[in-house]
Coordinates of C-alpha atoms (C1' of nucleotides) in Angstrom, one line a residue:
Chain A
X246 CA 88.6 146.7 155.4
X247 CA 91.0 145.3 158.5
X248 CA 92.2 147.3 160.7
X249 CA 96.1 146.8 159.7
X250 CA 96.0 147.3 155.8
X251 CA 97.4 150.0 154.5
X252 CA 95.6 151.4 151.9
X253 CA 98.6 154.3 151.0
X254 CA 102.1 153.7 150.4
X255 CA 103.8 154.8 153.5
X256 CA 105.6 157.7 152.0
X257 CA 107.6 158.6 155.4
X258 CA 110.5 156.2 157.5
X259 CA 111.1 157.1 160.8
X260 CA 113.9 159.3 159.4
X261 CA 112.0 162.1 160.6
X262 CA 108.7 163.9 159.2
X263 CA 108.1 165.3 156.1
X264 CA 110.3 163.1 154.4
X265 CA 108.0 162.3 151.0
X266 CA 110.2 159.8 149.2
X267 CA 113.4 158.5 150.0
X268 CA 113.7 157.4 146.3
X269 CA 116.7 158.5 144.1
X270 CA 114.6 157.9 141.0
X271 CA 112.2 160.9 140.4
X272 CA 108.8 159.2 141.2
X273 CA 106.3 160.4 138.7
X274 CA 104.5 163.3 140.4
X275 CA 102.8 161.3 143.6
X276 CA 99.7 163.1 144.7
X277 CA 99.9 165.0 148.0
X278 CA 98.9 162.2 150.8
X279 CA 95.8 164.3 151.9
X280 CA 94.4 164.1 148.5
X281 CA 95.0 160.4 147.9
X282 CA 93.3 160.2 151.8
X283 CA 90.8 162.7 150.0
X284 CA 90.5 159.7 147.6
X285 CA 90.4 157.0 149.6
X286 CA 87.4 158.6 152.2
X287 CA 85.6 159.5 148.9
X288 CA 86.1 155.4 147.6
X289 CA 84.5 154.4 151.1
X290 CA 81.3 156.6 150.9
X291 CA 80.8 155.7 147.2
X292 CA 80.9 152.5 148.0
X293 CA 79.2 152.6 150.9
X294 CA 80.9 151.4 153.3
X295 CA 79.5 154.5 155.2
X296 CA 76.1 155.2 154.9
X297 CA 74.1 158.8 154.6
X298 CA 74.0 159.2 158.6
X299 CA 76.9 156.6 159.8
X300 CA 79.7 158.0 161.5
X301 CA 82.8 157.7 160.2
X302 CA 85.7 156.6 161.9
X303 CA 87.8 159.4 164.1
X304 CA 90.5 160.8 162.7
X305 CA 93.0 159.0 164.5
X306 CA 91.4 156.2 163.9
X307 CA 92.0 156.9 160.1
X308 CA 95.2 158.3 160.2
X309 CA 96.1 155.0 161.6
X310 CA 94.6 153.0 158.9
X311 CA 95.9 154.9 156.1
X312 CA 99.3 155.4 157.6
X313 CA 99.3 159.4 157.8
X314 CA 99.0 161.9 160.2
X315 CA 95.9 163.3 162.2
X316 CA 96.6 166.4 160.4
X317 CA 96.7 165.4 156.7
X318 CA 92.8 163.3 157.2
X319 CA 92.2 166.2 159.0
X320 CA 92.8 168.3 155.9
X321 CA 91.1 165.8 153.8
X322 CA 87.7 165.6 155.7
X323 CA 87.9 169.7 155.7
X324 CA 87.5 169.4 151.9
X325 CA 84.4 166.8 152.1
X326 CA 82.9 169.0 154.3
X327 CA 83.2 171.9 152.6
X328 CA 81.8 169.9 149.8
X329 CA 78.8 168.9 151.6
X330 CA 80.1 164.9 151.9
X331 CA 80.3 164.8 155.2
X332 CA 79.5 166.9 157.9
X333 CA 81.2 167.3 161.4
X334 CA 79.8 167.3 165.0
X335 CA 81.9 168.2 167.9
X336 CA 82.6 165.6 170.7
X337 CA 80.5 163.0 168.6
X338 CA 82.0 162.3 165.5
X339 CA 82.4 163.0 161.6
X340 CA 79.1 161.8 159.5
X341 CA 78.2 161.1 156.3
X342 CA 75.9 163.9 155.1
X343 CA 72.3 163.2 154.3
X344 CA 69.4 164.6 152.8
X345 CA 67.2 163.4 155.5
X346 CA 68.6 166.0 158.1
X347 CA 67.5 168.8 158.6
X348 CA 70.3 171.0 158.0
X349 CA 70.8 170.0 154.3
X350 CA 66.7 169.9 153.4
X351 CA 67.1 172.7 151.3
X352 CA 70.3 172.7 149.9
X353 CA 69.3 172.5 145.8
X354 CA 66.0 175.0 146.7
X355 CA 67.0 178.2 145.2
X356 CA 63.6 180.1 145.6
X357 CA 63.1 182.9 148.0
X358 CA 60.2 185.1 149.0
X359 CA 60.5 188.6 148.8
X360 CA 62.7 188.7 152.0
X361 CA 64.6 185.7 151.2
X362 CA 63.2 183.5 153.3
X363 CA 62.6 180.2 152.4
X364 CA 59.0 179.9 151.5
X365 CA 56.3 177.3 153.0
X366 CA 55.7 174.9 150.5
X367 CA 53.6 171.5 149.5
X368 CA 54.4 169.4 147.3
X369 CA 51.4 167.4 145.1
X370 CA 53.3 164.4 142.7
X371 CA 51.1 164.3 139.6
X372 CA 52.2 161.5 137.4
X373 CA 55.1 158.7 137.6
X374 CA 55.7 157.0 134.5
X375 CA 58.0 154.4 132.8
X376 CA 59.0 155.7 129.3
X377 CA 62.3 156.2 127.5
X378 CA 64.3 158.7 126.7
X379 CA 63.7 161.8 123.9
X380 CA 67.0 162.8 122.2
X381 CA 67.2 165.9 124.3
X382 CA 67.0 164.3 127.7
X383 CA 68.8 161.3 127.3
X384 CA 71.4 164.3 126.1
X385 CA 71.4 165.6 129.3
X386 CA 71.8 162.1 131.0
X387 CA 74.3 161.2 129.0
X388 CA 72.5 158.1 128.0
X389 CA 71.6 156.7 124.7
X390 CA 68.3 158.0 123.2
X391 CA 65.5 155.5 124.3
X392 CA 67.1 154.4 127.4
X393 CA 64.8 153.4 130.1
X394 CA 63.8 156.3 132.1
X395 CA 61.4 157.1 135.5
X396 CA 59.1 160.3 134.7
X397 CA 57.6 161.9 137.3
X398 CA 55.3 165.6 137.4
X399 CA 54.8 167.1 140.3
X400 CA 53.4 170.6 141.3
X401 CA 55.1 172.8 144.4
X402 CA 52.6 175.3 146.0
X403 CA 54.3 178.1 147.6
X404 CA 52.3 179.6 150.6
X405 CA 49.4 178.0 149.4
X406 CA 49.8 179.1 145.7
X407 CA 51.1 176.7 142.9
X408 CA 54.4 178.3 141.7
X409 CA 57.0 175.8 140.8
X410 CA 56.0 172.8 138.4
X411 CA 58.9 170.1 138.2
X412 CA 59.2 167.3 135.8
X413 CA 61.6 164.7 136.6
X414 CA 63.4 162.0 134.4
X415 CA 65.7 159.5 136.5
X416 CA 67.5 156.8 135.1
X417 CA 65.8 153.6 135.6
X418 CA 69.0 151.5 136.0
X419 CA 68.7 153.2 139.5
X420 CA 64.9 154.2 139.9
X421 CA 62.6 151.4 138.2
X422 CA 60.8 150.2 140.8
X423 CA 59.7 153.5 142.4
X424 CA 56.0 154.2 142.2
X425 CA 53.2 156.8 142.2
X426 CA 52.2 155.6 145.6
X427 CA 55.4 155.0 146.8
X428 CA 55.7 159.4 146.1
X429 CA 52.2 160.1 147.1
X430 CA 53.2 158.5 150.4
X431 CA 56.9 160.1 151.2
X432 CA 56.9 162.9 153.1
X433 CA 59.7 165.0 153.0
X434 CA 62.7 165.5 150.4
X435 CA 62.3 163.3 146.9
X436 CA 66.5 163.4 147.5
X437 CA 65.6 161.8 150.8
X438 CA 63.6 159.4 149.3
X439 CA 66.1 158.5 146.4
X440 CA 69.1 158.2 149.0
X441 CA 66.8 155.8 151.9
X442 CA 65.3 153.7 149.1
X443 CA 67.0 153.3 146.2
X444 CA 70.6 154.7 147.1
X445 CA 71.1 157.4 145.4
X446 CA 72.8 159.8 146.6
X447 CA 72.4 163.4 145.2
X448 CA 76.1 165.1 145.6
X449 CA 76.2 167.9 143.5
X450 CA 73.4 169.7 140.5
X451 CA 74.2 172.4 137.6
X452 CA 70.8 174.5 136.7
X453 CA 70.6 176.3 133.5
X454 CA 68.1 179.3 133.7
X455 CA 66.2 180.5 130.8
X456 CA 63.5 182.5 130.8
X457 CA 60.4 181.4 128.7
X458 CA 56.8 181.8 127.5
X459 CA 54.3 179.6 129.7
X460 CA 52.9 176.4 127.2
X461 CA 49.2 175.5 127.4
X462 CA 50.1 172.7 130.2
X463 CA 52.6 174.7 132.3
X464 CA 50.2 177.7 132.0
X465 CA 47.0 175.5 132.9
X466 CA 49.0 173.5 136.0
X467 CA 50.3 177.6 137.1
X468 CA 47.1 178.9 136.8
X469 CA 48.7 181.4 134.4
X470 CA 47.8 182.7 131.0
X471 CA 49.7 181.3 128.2
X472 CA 52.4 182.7 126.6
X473 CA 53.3 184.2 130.2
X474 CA 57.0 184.9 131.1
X475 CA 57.9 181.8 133.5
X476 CA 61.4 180.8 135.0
X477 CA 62.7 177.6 133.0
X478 CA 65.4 175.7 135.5
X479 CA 67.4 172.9 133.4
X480 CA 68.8 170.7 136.5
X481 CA 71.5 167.8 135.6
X482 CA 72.1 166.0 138.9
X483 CA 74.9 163.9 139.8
X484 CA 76.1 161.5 142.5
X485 CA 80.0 160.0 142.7
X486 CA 82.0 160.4 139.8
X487 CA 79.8 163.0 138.2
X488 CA 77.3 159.7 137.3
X489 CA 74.2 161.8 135.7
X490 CA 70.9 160.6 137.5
X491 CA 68.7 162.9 137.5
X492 CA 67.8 165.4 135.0
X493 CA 64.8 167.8 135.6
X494 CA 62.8 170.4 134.2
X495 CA 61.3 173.4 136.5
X496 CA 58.9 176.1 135.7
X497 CA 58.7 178.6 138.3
X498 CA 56.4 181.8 138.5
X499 CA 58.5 184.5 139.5
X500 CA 56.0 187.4 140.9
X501 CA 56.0 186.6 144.0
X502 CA 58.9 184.6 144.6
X503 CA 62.6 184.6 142.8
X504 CA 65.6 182.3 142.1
X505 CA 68.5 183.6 144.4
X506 CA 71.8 183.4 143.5
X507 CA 75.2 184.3 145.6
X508 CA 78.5 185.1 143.7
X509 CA 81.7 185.2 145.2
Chain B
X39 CA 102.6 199.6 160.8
X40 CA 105.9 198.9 162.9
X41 CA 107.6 195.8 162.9
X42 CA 107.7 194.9 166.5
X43 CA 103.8 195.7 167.2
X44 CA 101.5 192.9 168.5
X45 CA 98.0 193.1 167.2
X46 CA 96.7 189.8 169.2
X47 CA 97.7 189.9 172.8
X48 CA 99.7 187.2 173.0
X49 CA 97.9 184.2 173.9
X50 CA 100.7 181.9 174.6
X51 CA 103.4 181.6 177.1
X52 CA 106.9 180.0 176.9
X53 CA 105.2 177.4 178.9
X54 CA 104.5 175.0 175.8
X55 CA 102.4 174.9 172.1
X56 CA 98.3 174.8 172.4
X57 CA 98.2 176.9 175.7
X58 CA 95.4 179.0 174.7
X59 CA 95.1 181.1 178.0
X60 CA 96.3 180.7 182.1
X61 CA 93.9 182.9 183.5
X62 CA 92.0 181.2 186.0
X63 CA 89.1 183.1 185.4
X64 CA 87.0 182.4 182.4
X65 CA 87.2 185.3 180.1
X66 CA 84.5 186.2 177.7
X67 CA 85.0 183.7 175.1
X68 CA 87.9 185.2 173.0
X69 CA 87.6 184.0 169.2
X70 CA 90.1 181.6 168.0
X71 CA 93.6 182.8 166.4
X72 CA 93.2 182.3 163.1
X73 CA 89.6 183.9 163.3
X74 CA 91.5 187.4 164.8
X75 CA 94.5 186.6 162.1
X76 CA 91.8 186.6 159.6
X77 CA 90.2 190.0 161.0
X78 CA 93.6 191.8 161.0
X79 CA 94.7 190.9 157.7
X80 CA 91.1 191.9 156.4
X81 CA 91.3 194.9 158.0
X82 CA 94.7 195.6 156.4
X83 CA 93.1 195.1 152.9
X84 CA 89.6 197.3 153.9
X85 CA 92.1 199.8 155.1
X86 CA 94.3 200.1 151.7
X87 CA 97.5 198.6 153.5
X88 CA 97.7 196.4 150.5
X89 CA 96.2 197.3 147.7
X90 CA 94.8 195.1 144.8
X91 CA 97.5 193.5 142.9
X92 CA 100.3 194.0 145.9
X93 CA 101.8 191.2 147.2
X94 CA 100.7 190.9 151.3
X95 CA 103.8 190.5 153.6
X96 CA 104.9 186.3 154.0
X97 CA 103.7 184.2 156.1
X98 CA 106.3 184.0 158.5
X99 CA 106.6 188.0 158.7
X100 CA 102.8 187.8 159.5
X101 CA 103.1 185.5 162.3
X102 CA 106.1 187.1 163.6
X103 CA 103.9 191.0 163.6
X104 CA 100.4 189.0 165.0
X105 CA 102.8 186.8 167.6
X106 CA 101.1 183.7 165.9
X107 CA 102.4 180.8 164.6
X108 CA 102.6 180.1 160.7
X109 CA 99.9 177.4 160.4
X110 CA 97.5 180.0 162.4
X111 CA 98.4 182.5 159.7
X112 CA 98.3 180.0 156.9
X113 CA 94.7 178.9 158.6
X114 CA 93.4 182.3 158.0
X115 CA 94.7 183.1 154.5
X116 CA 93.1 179.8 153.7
X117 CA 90.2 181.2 154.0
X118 CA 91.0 184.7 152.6
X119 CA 92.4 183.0 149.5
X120 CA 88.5 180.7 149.5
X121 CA 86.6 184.3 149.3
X122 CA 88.7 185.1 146.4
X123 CA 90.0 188.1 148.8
X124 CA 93.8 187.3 148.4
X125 CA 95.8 184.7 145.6
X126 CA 98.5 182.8 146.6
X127 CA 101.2 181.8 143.7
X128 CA 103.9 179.3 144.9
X129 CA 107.2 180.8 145.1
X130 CA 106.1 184.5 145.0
X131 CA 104.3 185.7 147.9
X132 CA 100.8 186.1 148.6
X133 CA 98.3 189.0 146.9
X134 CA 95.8 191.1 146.8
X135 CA 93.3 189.7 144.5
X136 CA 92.4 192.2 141.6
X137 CA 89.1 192.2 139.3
X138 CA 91.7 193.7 136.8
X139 CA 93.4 190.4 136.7
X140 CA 92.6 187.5 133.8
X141 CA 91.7 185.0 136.8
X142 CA 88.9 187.0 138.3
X143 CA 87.3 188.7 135.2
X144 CA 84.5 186.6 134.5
X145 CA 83.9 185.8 138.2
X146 CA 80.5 187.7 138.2
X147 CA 79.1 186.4 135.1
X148 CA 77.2 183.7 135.2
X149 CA 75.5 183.6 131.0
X150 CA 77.0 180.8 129.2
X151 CA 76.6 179.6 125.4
X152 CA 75.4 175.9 124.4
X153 CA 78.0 174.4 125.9
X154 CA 78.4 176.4 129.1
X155 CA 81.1 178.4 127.8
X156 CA 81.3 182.4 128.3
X157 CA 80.3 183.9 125.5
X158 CA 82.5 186.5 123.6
X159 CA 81.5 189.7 124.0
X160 CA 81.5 193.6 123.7
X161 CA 80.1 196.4 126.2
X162 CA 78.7 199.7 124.7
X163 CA 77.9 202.3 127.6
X164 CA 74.5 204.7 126.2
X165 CA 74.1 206.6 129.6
X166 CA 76.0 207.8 132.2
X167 CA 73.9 210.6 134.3
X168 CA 73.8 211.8 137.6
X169 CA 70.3 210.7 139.6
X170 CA 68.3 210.5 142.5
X171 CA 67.7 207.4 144.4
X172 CA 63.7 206.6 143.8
X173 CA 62.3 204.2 146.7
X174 CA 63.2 200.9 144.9
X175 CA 66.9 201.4 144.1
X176 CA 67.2 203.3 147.6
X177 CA 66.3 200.1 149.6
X178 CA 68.6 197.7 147.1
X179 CA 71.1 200.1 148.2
X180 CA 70.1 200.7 151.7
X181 CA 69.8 204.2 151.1
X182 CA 67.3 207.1 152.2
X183 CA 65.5 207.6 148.8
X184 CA 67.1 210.7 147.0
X185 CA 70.1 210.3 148.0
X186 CA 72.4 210.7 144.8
X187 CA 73.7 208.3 142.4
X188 CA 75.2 207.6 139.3
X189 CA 73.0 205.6 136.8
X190 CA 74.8 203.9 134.2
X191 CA 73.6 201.8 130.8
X192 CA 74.9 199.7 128.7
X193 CA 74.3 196.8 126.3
X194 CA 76.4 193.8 126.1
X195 CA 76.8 192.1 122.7
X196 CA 77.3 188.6 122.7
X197 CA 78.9 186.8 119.6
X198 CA 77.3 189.6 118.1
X199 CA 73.9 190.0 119.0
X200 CA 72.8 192.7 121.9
X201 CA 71.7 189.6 124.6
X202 CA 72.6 191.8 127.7
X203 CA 70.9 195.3 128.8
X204 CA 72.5 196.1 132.1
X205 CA 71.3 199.3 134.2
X206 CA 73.7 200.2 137.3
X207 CA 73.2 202.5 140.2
X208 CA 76.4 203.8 142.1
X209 CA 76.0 205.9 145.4
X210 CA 77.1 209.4 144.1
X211 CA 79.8 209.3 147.6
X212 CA 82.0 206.7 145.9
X213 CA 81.4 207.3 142.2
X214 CA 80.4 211.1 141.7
X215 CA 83.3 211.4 139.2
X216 CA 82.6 208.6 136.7
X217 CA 81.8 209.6 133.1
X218 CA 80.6 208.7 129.9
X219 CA 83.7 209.4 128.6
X220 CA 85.5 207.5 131.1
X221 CA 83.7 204.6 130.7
X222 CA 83.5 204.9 126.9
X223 CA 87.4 204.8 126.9
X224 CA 87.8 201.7 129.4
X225 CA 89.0 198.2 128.0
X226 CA 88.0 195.9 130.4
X227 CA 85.9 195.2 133.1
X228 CA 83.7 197.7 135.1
X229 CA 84.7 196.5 138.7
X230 CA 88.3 196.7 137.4
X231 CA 87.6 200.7 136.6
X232 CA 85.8 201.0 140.2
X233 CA 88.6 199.3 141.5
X234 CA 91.6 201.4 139.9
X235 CA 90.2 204.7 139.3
X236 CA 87.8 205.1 142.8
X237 CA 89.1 202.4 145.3
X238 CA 86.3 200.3 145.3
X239 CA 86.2 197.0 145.6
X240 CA 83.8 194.7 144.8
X241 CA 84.0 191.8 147.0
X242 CA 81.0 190.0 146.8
X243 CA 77.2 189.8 145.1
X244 CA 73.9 188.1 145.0
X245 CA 71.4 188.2 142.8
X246 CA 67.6 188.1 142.2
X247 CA 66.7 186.1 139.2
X248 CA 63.2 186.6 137.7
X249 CA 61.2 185.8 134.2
X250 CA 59.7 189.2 133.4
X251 CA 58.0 190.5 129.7
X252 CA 60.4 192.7 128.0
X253 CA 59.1 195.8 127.9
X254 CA 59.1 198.7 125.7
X255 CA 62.6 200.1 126.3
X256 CA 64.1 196.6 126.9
X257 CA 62.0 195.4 123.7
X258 CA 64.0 198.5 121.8
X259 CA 67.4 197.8 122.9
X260 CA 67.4 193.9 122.6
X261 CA 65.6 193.7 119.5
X262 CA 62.7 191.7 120.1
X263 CA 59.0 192.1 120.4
X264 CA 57.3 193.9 123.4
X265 CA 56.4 191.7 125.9
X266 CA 58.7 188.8 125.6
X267 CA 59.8 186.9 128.4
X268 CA 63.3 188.0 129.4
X269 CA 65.4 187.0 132.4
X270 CA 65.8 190.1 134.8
X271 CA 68.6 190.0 137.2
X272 CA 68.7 191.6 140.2
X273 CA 72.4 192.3 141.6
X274 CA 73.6 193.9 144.5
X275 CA 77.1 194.3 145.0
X276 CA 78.7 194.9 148.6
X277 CA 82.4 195.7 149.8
X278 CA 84.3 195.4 152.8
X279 CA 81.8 194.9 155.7
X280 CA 78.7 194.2 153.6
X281 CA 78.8 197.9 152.3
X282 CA 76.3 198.4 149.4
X283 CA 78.1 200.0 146.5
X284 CA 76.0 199.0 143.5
X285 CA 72.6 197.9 142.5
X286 CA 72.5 195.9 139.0
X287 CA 69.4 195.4 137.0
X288 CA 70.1 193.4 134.0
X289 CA 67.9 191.9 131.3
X290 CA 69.0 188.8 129.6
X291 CA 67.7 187.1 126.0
X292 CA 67.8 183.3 126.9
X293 CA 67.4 181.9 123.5
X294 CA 71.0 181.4 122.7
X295 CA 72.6 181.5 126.5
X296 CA 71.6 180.6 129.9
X297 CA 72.1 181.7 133.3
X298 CA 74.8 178.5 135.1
X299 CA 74.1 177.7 138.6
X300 CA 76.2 175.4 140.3
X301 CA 74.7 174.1 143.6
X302 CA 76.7 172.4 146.1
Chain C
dT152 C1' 121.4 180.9 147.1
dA153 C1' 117.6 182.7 149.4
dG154 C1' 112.8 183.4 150.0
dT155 C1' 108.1 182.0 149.2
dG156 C1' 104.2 179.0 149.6
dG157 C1' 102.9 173.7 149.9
dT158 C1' 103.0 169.4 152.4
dC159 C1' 103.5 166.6 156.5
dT160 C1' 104.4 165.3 161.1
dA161 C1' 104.1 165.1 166.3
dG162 C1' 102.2 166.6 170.2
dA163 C1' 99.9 169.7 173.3
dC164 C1' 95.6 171.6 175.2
dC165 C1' 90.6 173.1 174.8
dA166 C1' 85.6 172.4 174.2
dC167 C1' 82.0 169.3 173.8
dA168 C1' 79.3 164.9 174.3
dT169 C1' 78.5 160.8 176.6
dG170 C1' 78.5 157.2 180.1
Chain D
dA132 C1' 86.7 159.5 182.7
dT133 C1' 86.9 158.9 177.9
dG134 C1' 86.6 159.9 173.2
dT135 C1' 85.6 163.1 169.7
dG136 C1' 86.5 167.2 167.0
dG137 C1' 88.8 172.2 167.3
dT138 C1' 92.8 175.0 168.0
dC139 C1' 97.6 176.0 168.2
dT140 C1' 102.5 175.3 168.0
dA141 C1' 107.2 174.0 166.3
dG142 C1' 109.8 172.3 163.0
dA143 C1' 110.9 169.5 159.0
dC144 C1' 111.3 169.1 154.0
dC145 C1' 109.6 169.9 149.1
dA146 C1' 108.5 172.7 144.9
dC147 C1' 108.7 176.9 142.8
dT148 C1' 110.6 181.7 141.7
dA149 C1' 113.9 185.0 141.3
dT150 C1' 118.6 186.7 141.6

DNA sequence: TAGTGGTCTAGACCACATG
DNA sequence: ATGTGGTCTAGACCACTAT
């Protein structure tokens, strides 16, 4: 983008502020100018003109391009960072969030220990395989059964203690080159992984919680008996524009640790 | 409270906008405006100024009785209005939020059918009894154990089929007076009876999600065999100030509905 | 017509980070 | 000293609701 275009209609004159639209014709129902600068922020990290970690340009330096006020891309970065887009540091700048940082590690980790701490954990990646996509699954992706899919098992120890088993199907449009040693090596967050390798970026997840009877597999990778009551966490995961890519299958043991949930 | 009364001491002088303070010496690093605004007007609604349902005075009579400007008062509803505390409706004023309202009811209830819509469903209260607080409930509740309380049952039928056994504890202080009867007659939510009939108001909740075997009691009640795996939900419910008023224990069948998380 | 919240602007000063 | 985000003000006009 240059410097002078102007990516929203100016909707002022220098009659004065406030002054939406001069027209006599009833315009059809224009969007307040901090959501189309809501909009046009958004179009720039999905394309990535801003990488996970980049600073953004200041807000004057915004309001300039988009011909609007510092206040109105002020009230537009206020939503992406309560949405977890970007994230703001005073005297330095506005960034684009990412799941290498510290402070948003453990945003999608729902499990607490009995004082609802964030447990200790390891994580052990079992398998990574190419296969294609059951009916159910490629449901949940909202892709055609047999698409192309990346499936990978991997085993959380909590404290020491295996607790969580994961199983992980991700599209592999986006993820067909990653490997078993490619996981085996990472340290630190898969979403980490996914964002700095393949560019992925995980924005927002829905988890459907079901309670159900340990199978020989989950019970022999939990160290459980089978038929024991485990925690059964359906994750969809989506990037930009609610694109599906990632859909993954938790069983969590829930005697020592439990799935926290805030409502307000 | 009187018109002309300042709650803030006014931080501003006729000197100009944005002059936060002319002391020379630095003083003990007052909170921001809209952060005291946002105290005051909270304190209005622990107090019972306004009650749930009543519309709060405007923004512009706010400003004028806190000697702030409009966008510091609009800055704190804003956030008032993102806790679900107050609802704003274009036109008509600011209110109280109320649980008795069609916009809040389902705000608590996380079970969803198939396709993640809330399920129809009925309430039948068994119990109502006066109790003692025994060591678990008494710490859920931050109570001394044996202190009294008011335990309440009852089954929820979803579609149809009993999928919900919930078992509440109420500190005897707030809710010595409920009674079967009252509860038997009630059409609507429960918080929406706490809220009407014993000026409590439940503001927020979090809960403690765990796969547990059914046993005999919830076996009974929900119709299925001893020991299968049913979701147990842990829920405690605070007030104004993080004030414990209820402690939740609810079993869920997860065959035909699931528990929706939405991270972000 | 009047009152309310919703949007938008322009400009001030403060607090923090960096060179 | 400069640039960034954070707070605060004053005032304009728009959209909606009610009378």
């Amino acid at each position: 983008m240059t410097a002078d275009e102007r990516d929203i209609p100016a909707g002022t004159t220098a009659g004065g502020p406030g002054q939406a639209d001069a027209n006599a014709f009833s315009a059809p129902r224009r969007a307040p100018l901090y959501q189309q600068t809501y909009a046009l922020i958004t179009r720039g990290l999905q394309h990535g003109e801003w990488q996970p970690g980049d600073m953004i340009p200041s807000e004057q330096q915004l309001a300039g391009r988009f011909s609007v006020s510092a206040g109105t891309v002020r009230k537009a970065i206020d939503r992406l960072v309560a949405e977890h887009l970007l994230v703001r540091r005073q005297g330095k700048g506005t960034f684009v969030a990412s799941h290498l940082e510290q402070r948003s590690r453990f945003r999608f980790l729902r499990m607490r220990d009995r004082k609802d701490r964030i447990p200790e954990f390891q994580s052990r990646v079992l398998t990574c395989r190419k296969t294609r996509a059951k009916a159910e699954v490629a449901q949940f992706l909202g892709l055609a059964a047999g698409a192309g899919l990346v499936h990978v098992r991997r085993l959380l120890e909590f404290d020491g203690t295996p607790t969580v088993l994961d199983d992980l199907w991700l599209p592999a449009s986006h993820f067909r080159d990653l490997s078993l040693d490619q996981l085996k090596q990472w340290r630190g967050p898969l979403y980490g992984l996914f964002e700095s390798a393949f560019g992925v970026q995980m924005i927002e997840a829905c988890e459907r919680v079901r309670a159900v009877r340990a199978d020989a597999t989950v019970a022999g990778l939990l160290a459980v008996s089978r038929g024991s009551p485990v925690l059964r966490v359906d994750r969809v995961t989506e990037t930009f524009d609610g694109e599906k890519v990632e859909f993954r299958r938790g069983y969590y043991l829930t005697d020592d640790y439990h799935y926290l949930s805030r409502l307000a």
